[in-house]
C-alpha positions as semicolon CSV with decimal commas, in nm:
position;residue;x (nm);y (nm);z (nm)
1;X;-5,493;0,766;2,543
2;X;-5,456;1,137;2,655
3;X;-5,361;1,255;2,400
4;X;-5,671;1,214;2,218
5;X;-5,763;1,505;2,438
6;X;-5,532;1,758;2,331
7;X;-5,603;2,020;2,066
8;X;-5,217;2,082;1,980
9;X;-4,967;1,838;1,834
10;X;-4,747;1,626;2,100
11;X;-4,382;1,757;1,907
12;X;-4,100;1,459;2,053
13;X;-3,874;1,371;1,752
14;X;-3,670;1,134;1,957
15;X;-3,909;0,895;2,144
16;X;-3,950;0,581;2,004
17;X;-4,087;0,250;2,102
18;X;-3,839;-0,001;2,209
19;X;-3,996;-0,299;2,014
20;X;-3,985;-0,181;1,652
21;X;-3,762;0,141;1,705
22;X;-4,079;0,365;1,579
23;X;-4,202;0,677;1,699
24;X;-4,604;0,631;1,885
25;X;-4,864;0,813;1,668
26;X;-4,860;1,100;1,921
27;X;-4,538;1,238;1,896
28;X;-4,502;1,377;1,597
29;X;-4,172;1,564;1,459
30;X;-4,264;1,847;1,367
31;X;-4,523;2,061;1,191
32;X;-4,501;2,354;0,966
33;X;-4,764;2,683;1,049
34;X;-4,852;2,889;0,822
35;X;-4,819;3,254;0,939
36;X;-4,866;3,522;0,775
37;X;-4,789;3,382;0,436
38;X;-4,462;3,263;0,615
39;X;-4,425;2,889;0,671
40;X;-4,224;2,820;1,018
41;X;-4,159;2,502;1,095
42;X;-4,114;2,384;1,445
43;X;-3,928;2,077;1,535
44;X;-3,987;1,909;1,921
45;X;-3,777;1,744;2,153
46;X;-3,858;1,552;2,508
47;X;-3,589;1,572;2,746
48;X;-3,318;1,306;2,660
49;X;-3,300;1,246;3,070
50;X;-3,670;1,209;3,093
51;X;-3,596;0,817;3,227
52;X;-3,411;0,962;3,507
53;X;-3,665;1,244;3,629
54;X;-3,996;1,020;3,622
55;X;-4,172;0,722;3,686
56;X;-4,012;0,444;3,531
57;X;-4,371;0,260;3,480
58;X;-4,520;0,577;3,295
59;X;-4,250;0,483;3,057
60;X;-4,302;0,165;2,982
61;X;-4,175;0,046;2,646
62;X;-4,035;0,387;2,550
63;X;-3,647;0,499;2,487
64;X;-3,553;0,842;2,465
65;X;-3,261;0,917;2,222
66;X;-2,996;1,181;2,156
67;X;-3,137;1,529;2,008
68;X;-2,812;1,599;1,816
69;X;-2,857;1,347;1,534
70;X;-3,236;1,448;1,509
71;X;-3,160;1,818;1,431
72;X;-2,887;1,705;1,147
73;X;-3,189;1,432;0,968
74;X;-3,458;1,675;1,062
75;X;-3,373;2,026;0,962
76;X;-3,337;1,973;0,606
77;X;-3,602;1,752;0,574
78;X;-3,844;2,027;0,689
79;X;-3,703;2,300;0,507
80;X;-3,746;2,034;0,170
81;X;-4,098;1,998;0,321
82;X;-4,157;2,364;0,251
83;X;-4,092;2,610;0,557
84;X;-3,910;2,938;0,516
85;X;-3,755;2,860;0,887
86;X;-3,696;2,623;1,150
87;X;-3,700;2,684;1,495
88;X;-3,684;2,449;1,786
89;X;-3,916;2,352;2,139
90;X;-3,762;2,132;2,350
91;X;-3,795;1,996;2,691
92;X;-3,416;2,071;2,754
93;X;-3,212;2,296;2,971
94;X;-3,059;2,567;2,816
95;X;-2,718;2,506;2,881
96;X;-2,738;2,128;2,726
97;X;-2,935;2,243;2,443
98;X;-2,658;2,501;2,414
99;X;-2,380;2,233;2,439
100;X;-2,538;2,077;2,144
101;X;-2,599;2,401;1,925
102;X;-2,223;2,490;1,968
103;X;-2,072;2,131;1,860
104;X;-2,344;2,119;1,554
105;X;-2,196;2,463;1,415
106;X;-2,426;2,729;1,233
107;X;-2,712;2,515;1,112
108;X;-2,925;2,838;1,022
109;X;-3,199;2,782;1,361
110;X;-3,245;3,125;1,443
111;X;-3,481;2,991;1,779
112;X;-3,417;2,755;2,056
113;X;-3,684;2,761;2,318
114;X;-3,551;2,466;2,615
115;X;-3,713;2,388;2,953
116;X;-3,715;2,202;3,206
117;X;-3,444;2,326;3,489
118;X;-3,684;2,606;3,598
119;X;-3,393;2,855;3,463
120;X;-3,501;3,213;3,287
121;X;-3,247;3,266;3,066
122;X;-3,215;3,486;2,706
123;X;-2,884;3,449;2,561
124;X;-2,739;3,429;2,224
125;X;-2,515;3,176;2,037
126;X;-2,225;3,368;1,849
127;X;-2,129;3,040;1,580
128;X;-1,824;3,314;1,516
129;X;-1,915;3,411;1,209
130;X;-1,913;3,749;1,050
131;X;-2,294;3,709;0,993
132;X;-2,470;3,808;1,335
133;X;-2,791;3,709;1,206
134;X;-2,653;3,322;1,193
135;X;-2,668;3,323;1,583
136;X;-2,934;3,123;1,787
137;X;-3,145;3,305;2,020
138;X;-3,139;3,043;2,288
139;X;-3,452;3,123;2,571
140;X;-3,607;2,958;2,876
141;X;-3,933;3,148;2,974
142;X;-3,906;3,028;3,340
143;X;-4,155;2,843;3,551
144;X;-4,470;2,822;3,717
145;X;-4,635;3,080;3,419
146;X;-4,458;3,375;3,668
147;X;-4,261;3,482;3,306
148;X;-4,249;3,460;2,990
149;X;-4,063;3,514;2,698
150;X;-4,096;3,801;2,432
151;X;-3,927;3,693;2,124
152;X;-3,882;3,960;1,825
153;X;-3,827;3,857;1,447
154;X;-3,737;4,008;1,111
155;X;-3,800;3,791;0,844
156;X;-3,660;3,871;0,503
157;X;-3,945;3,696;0,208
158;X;-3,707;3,707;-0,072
159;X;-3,416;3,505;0,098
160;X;-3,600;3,320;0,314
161;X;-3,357;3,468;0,602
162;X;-3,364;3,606;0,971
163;X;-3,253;3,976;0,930
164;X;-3,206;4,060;1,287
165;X;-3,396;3,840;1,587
166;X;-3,342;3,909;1,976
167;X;-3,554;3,820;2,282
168;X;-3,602;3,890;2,678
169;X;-3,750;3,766;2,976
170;X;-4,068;3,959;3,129
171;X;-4,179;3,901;3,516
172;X;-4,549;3,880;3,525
173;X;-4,647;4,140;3,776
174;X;-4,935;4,221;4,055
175;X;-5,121;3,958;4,162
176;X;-5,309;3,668;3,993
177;X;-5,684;3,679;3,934
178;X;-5,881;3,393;4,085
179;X;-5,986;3,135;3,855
180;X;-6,307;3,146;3,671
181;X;-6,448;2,809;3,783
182;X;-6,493;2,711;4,155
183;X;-6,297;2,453;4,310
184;X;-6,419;2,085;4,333
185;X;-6,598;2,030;4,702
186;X;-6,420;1,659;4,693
187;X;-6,070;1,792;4,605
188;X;-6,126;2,009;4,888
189;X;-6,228;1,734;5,174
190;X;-5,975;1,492;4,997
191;X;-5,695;1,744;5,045
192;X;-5,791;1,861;5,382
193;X;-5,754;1,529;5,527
194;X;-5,400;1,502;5,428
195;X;-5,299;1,806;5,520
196;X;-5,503;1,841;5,863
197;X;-5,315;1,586;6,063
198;X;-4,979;1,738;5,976
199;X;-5,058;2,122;6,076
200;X;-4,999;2,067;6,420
201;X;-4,601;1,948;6,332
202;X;-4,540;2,179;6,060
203;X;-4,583;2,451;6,224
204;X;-4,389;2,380;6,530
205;X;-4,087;2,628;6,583
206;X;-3,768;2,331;6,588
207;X;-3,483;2,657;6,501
208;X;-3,418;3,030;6,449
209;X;-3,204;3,174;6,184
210;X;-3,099;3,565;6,216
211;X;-3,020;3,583;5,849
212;X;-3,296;3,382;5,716
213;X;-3,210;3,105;5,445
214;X;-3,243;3,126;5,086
215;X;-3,407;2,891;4,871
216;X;-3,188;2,969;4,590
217;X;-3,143;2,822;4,289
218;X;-3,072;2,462;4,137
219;X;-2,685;2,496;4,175
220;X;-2,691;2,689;4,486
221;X;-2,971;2,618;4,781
222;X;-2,895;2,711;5,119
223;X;-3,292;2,593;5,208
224;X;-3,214;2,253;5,010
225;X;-2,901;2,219;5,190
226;X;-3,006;2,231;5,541
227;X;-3,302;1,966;5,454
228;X;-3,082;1,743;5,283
229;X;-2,814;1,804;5,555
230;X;-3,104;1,740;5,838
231;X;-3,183;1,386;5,635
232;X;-2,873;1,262;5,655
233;X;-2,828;1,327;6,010
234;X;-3,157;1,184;6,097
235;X;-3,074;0,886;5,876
236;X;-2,680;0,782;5,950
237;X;-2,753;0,468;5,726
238;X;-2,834;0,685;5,407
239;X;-2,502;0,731;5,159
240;X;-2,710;1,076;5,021
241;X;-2,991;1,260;5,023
């Protein structure tokens, strides 16, 4: 029922209850904003592998289908319903949003904006045809609010067309004001006691390394590496870590 709480629309085209194969009253398709006399209409995806990356019990009586389909019923619908474009949020790394995009073809989505794999990333999809402005601006703003994304359009009234569109990726800089509010006295104590007992272990010197290690990226962690690495050798019976 938290979603009674929020004060934007939940956009998941492609969750559906399991029973009866319909969508739950919170996740809506998509919505068309007026702006500027220019109707955009945005069309949302969850993340297809969302059953593999949470708790199977928050889940409970929900599937999670393909986005390709969607896009191909969807983005003629909404244009019928009235908008002058259609872009696209989704809860989707880039590259498998991309995957998508490229075996769909030009389908006239000027803006992709995916998620999820913690990836900043501004790149374009060339469909190959002589028409530049039938590319995709695919972006990922980043994560943990330390970028964003600054997205620039040219919208053409008349023909209802993206005249030129490109974006990039801006690092928030200096340092983060404190928040307005003070925090909670019990979240404090609660917190405390967790972390107390474990202070004494965690910061006990166990190795040296004269290079340092990297946390890296997703494909590439030398910090994950040696902690999965140490888990496995602390637990023979494990297969992986």
């Amino acid at each position: 029922t938290r979603y009674k709480e929020c004060k934007f629309p939940l956009l998941a085209a492609n969750v559906f209850y399991e029973a009866n194969n319909q969508r739950p009253i919170y996740a809506k398709p998509y919505v068309i904003l007026n702006y500027k006399g220019m109707k955009v209409g945005i069309l949302g995806f969850a993340n297809p592998e969302t059953p593999k990356t949470t708790t199977l019990t928050n889940l409970t009586g929900l599937k999670f289908t393909a986005i390709s389909p969607l896009i191909k019923e969807f983005v003629p619908l909404i244009r019928k319903d009235g908008a002058d474009i259609v872009i696209i949020l989704t809860h989707t790394p880039t590259e498998e949003i991309g995957k998508i995009l490229q075996e769909l073809g030009p389908f006239n989505i000027p803006l992709v904006i995916g998620g999820h794999d913690h990836i900043k990333e501004s790149r374009r999809i060339d469909y190959g045809t002589d028409t530049p402005t039938d590319d995709t601006l695919l972006v990922s703003p980043g994560p943990f609010g330390r970028s964003y994304a600054s997205i620039y359009m040219t919208f053409e009234r008349a023909g209802k067309i993206v005249t030129n569109h490109h974006a990039e990726i801006i690092e928030i800089q200096g340092k983060l004001s404190s928040p307005e509010f003070p925090p909670n006295p019990t979240l404090e104590t609660l917190i405390a006691e967790v972390i107390q007992p474990t202070e004494t272990d965690t910061n006990e010197g166990i190795a040296e390394s004269e290079n340092g290690v990297r946390i890296g990226n997703f494909a590439h962690s030398p910090l994950g590496n040696l902690l999965t690495d140490a888990w496995l050798e602390s637990f023979p019976e494990a297969d992986f870590a």
